[in-house]
């Protein structure tokens, strides 16, 4: 059992079977795609479902939905059009042995770059002040956004990656 301090300064105990804890002992919440993913794992939209039990002590419903909504807006703006995605990517992909998948991939690569920038902004504006970190995780046909919780006063991540120092210097 661990004690974690939330954004309001109150301490909460995280037990072994808490919804934020996975098998490796990391504390996190996963925001999953709402539709099919591209080959690189990126999806055109992600779920805005708010889990009160898992996130209630760390972030309110409105900022959470606003953050995921901003990610979905960026994806909507940069996602390839239907003709490019299905026509060139799927139908012609069979005839060209996958070569035509390059066309939708160009748009999706641009969307991925914009998502990286948006995640950095969201961490600085919404998540870091609350002791959280939003992180994209994706590989072949699978992806999600992880919300990780920092531990105690040191703001030490319970996972492998660290928050960029410039984002947390403002908030300490």
CSV table of C-alpha atoms in Angstrom, one decimal:
chain,number,residue,atom,x,y,z
A,1,UNK,CA,0.0,0.0,0.0
A,2,UNK,CA,1.3,3.5,-0.9
A,3,UNK,CA,0.4,7.0,0.1
A,4,UNK,CA,-0.1,9.4,-2.8
A,5,UNK,CA,-0.6,13.1,-2.5
A,6,UNK,CA,-3.2,14.5,-4.9
A,7,UNK,CA,-3.5,18.0,-6.4
A,8,UNK,CA,-5.4,19.4,-3.4
A,9,UNK,CA,-2.7,18.3,-1.0
A,10,UNK,CA,-4.6,15.5,0.7
A,11,UNK,CA,-3.0,12.1,0.9
A,12,UNK,CA,-4.7,8.9,-0.4
A,13,UNK,CA,-3.7,5.3,0.0
A,14,UNK,CA,-3.3,3.3,-3.2
A,15,UNK,CA,-3.8,-0.4,-2.6
A,16,UNK,CA,-2.6,-3.3,-4.7
A,17,UNK,CA,-5.9,-3.7,-6.5
A,18,UNK,CA,-6.6,0.1,-7.1
A,19,UNK,CA,-7.8,0.9,-10.7
A,20,UNK,CA,-4.7,3.0,-11.3
A,21,UNK,CA,-2.3,0.2,-10.5
A,22,UNK,CA,-1.2,-2.2,-13.2
A,23,UNK,CA,0.7,-5.5,-12.9
A,24,UNK,CA,4.1,-3.9,-12.8
A,25,UNK,CA,3.2,-1.7,-9.9
A,26,UNK,CA,3.1,1.5,-11.9
A,27,UNK,CA,0.2,3.8,-11.1
A,28,UNK,CA,-1.6,4.9,-14.3
A,29,UNK,CA,-4.9,5.2,-16.3
A,30,UNK,CA,-5.2,4.4,-20.0
A,31,UNK,CA,-7.2,6.4,-22.5
A,32,UNK,CA,-8.1,3.9,-25.2
A,33,UNK,CA,-9.0,4.5,-28.9
A,34,UNK,CA,-12.6,4.6,-29.9
A,35,UNK,CA,-12.1,3.2,-33.4
A,36,UNK,CA,-9.6,1.3,-35.6
A,37,UNK,CA,-6.0,2.3,-35.6
A,38,UNK,CA,-3.6,2.8,-38.4
A,39,UNK,CA,-0.5,0.6,-38.9
A,40,UNK,CA,1.6,2.7,-36.6
A,41,UNK,CA,-1.1,2.5,-33.8
A,42,UNK,CA,-2.5,6.0,-34.0
A,43,UNK,CA,-6.3,6.2,-34.0
A,44,UNK,CA,-8.6,8.9,-35.3
A,45,UNK,CA,-10.1,9.5,-31.8
A,46,UNK,CA,-9.7,8.4,-28.2
A,47,UNK,CA,-12.3,7.8,-25.4
A,48,UNK,CA,-13.3,10.7,-23.2
A,49,UNK,CA,-14.8,8.3,-20.6
A,50,UNK,CA,-14.0,9.6,-17.2
A,51,UNK,CA,-13.5,7.0,-14.4
A,52,UNK,CA,-14.5,8.7,-11.2
A,53,UNK,CA,-13.0,5.9,-9.0
A,54,UNK,CA,-9.6,6.0,-10.7
A,55,UNK,CA,-9.2,9.7,-11.5
A,56,UNK,CA,-11.5,11.4,-9.0
A,57,UNK,CA,-8.8,12.3,-6.4
A,58,UNK,CA,-6.3,13.5,-9.0
A,59,UNK,CA,-8.1,15.4,-11.8
A,60,UNK,CA,-11.7,16.7,-12.2
A,61,UNK,CA,-14.0,15.5,-15.0
A,62,UNK,CA,-14.0,18.8,-16.9
A,63,UNK,CA,-10.2,19.3,-17.3
A,64,UNK,CA,-9.8,15.6,-18.2
A,65,UNK,CA,-12.5,15.7,-20.9
A,66,UNK,CA,-11.1,19.0,-22.2
A,67,UNK,CA,-7.6,17.5,-22.5
A,68,UNK,CA,-8.8,14.4,-24.4
A,69,UNK,CA,-11.1,16.6,-26.5
A,70,UNK,CA,-8.1,18.7,-27.5
A,71,UNK,CA,-6.2,15.6,-28.6
A,72,UNK,CA,-9.3,14.4,-30.6
A,73,UNK,CA,-9.5,17.9,-32.3
A,74,UNK,CA,-5.9,17.7,-33.4
A,75,UNK,CA,-6.5,14.2,-34.8
A,76,UNK,CA,-9.6,15.4,-36.6
A,77,UNK,CA,-7.7,18.2,-38.2
A,78,UNK,CA,-4.8,16.2,-39.4
A,79,UNK,CA,-6.3,12.7,-40.0
A,80,UNK,CA,-6.4,11.8,-43.8
A,81,UNK,CA,-9.6,12.2,-45.7
A,82,UNK,CA,-11.8,9.1,-46.3
A,83,UNK,CA,-10.6,8.7,-49.9
A,84,UNK,CA,-7.0,8.8,-48.9
A,85,UNK,CA,-7.3,6.5,-45.9
A,86,UNK,CA,-9.6,3.8,-47.3
A,87,UNK,CA,-9.1,4.3,-51.0
A,88,UNK,CA,-5.3,4.5,-51.1
A,89,UNK,CA,-4.5,2.9,-47.8
A,90,UNK,CA,-6.7,-0.1,-47.8
A,91,UNK,CA,-8.1,-0.9,-51.3
A,92,UNK,CA,-5.1,0.1,-53.4
A,93,UNK,CA,-2.8,-1.2,-50.6
A,94,UNK,CA,-3.6,-4.7,-51.7
A,95,UNK,CA,-2.9,-4.0,-55.4
A,96,UNK,CA,0.3,-2.1,-54.7
A,97,UNK,CA,1.6,-4.5,-52.0
A,98,UNK,CA,1.3,-1.7,-49.4
A,99,UNK,CA,3.1,1.0,-51.4
A,100,UNK,CA,0.0,3.2,-51.5
A,101,UNK,CA,-0.2,3.2,-47.7
A,102,UNK,CA,2.5,5.9,-47.9
A,103,UNK,CA,-0.1,8.5,-48.9
A,104,UNK,CA,-2.2,8.2,-45.7
A,105,UNK,CA,0.9,7.7,-43.7
A,106,UNK,CA,2.2,11.2,-44.6
A,107,UNK,CA,-1.0,12.8,-43.1
A,108,UNK,CA,-0.8,10.5,-40.1
A,109,UNK,CA,2.8,11.2,-39.4
A,110,UNK,CA,1.9,14.9,-39.4
A,111,UNK,CA,-0.9,14.2,-37.0
A,112,UNK,CA,1.6,12.3,-34.8
A,113,UNK,CA,3.9,15.3,-34.7
A,114,UNK,CA,1.0,17.6,-33.7
A,115,UNK,CA,-0.1,15.1,-31.0
A,116,UNK,CA,3.4,15.1,-29.5
A,117,UNK,CA,3.3,18.9,-29.3
A,118,UNK,CA,-0.3,18.9,-27.9
A,119,UNK,CA,0.6,16.4,-25.2
A,120,UNK,CA,3.6,18.5,-24.1
A,121,UNK,CA,1.3,21.5,-23.9
A,122,UNK,CA,-1.4,19.6,-22.0
A,123,UNK,CA,1.2,18.3,-19.5
A,124,UNK,CA,2.4,21.9,-18.8
A,125,UNK,CA,-1.1,23.4,-18.6
A,126,UNK,CA,-3.3,20.7,-17.0
A,127,UNK,CA,-1.6,17.5,-15.8
A,128,UNK,CA,1.8,18.6,-14.2
A,129,UNK,CA,0.1,21.1,-11.8
A,130,UNK,CA,-2.0,18.2,-10.5
A,131,UNK,CA,0.9,15.8,-10.2
A,132,UNK,CA,0.1,13.9,-13.3
A,133,UNK,CA,1.8,13.1,-16.6
A,134,UNK,CA,0.0,12.3,-19.9
A,135,UNK,CA,2.0,10.2,-22.3
A,136,UNK,CA,1.3,8.6,-25.7
A,137,UNK,CA,2.1,4.9,-26.1
A,138,UNK,CA,1.7,3.2,-29.4
A,139,UNK,CA,3.1,0.5,-31.6
A,140,UNK,CA,1.8,-1.8,-34.4
A,141,UNK,CA,-2.0,-1.4,-34.5
A,142,UNK,CA,-2.2,-0.6,-30.7
A,143,UNK,CA,-2.1,2.7,-28.9
A,144,UNK,CA,-3.3,4.6,-25.8
A,145,UNK,CA,-2.6,7.6,-23.7
A,146,UNK,CA,-1.3,6.8,-20.3
A,147,UNK,CA,-2.0,9.1,-17.3
A,148,UNK,CA,0.7,8.5,-14.7
A,149,UNK,CA,0.7,9.8,-11.1
A,150,UNK,CA,3.7,11.3,-9.4
A,151,UNK,CA,4.6,10.1,-5.9
A,152,UNK,CA,4.8,12.4,-2.9
A,153,UNK,CA,6.7,15.7,-2.6
A,154,UNK,CA,9.6,14.6,-4.8
A,155,UNK,CA,7.3,14.3,-7.8
A,156,UNK,CA,9.1,11.1,-8.7
A,157,UNK,CA,7.4,9.2,-11.6
A,158,UNK,CA,6.4,5.7,-10.8
A,159,UNK,CA,7.3,4.7,-14.4
A,160,UNK,CA,10.4,4.8,-16.6
A,161,UNK,CA,10.1,8.3,-18.1
A,162,UNK,CA,10.6,11.7,-16.5
A,163,UNK,CA,8.6,14.9,-16.9
A,164,UNK,CA,10.7,17.6,-18.8
A,165,UNK,CA,12.3,19.8,-16.1
A,166,UNK,CA,11.0,23.0,-17.7
A,167,UNK,CA,7.4,21.9,-17.2
A,168,UNK,CA,7.8,21.3,-13.5
A,169,UNK,CA,10.0,24.1,-12.5
A,170,UNK,CA,7.0,26.5,-12.9
A,171,UNK,CA,4.8,24.4,-10.6
A,172,UNK,CA,7.1,23.6,-7.7
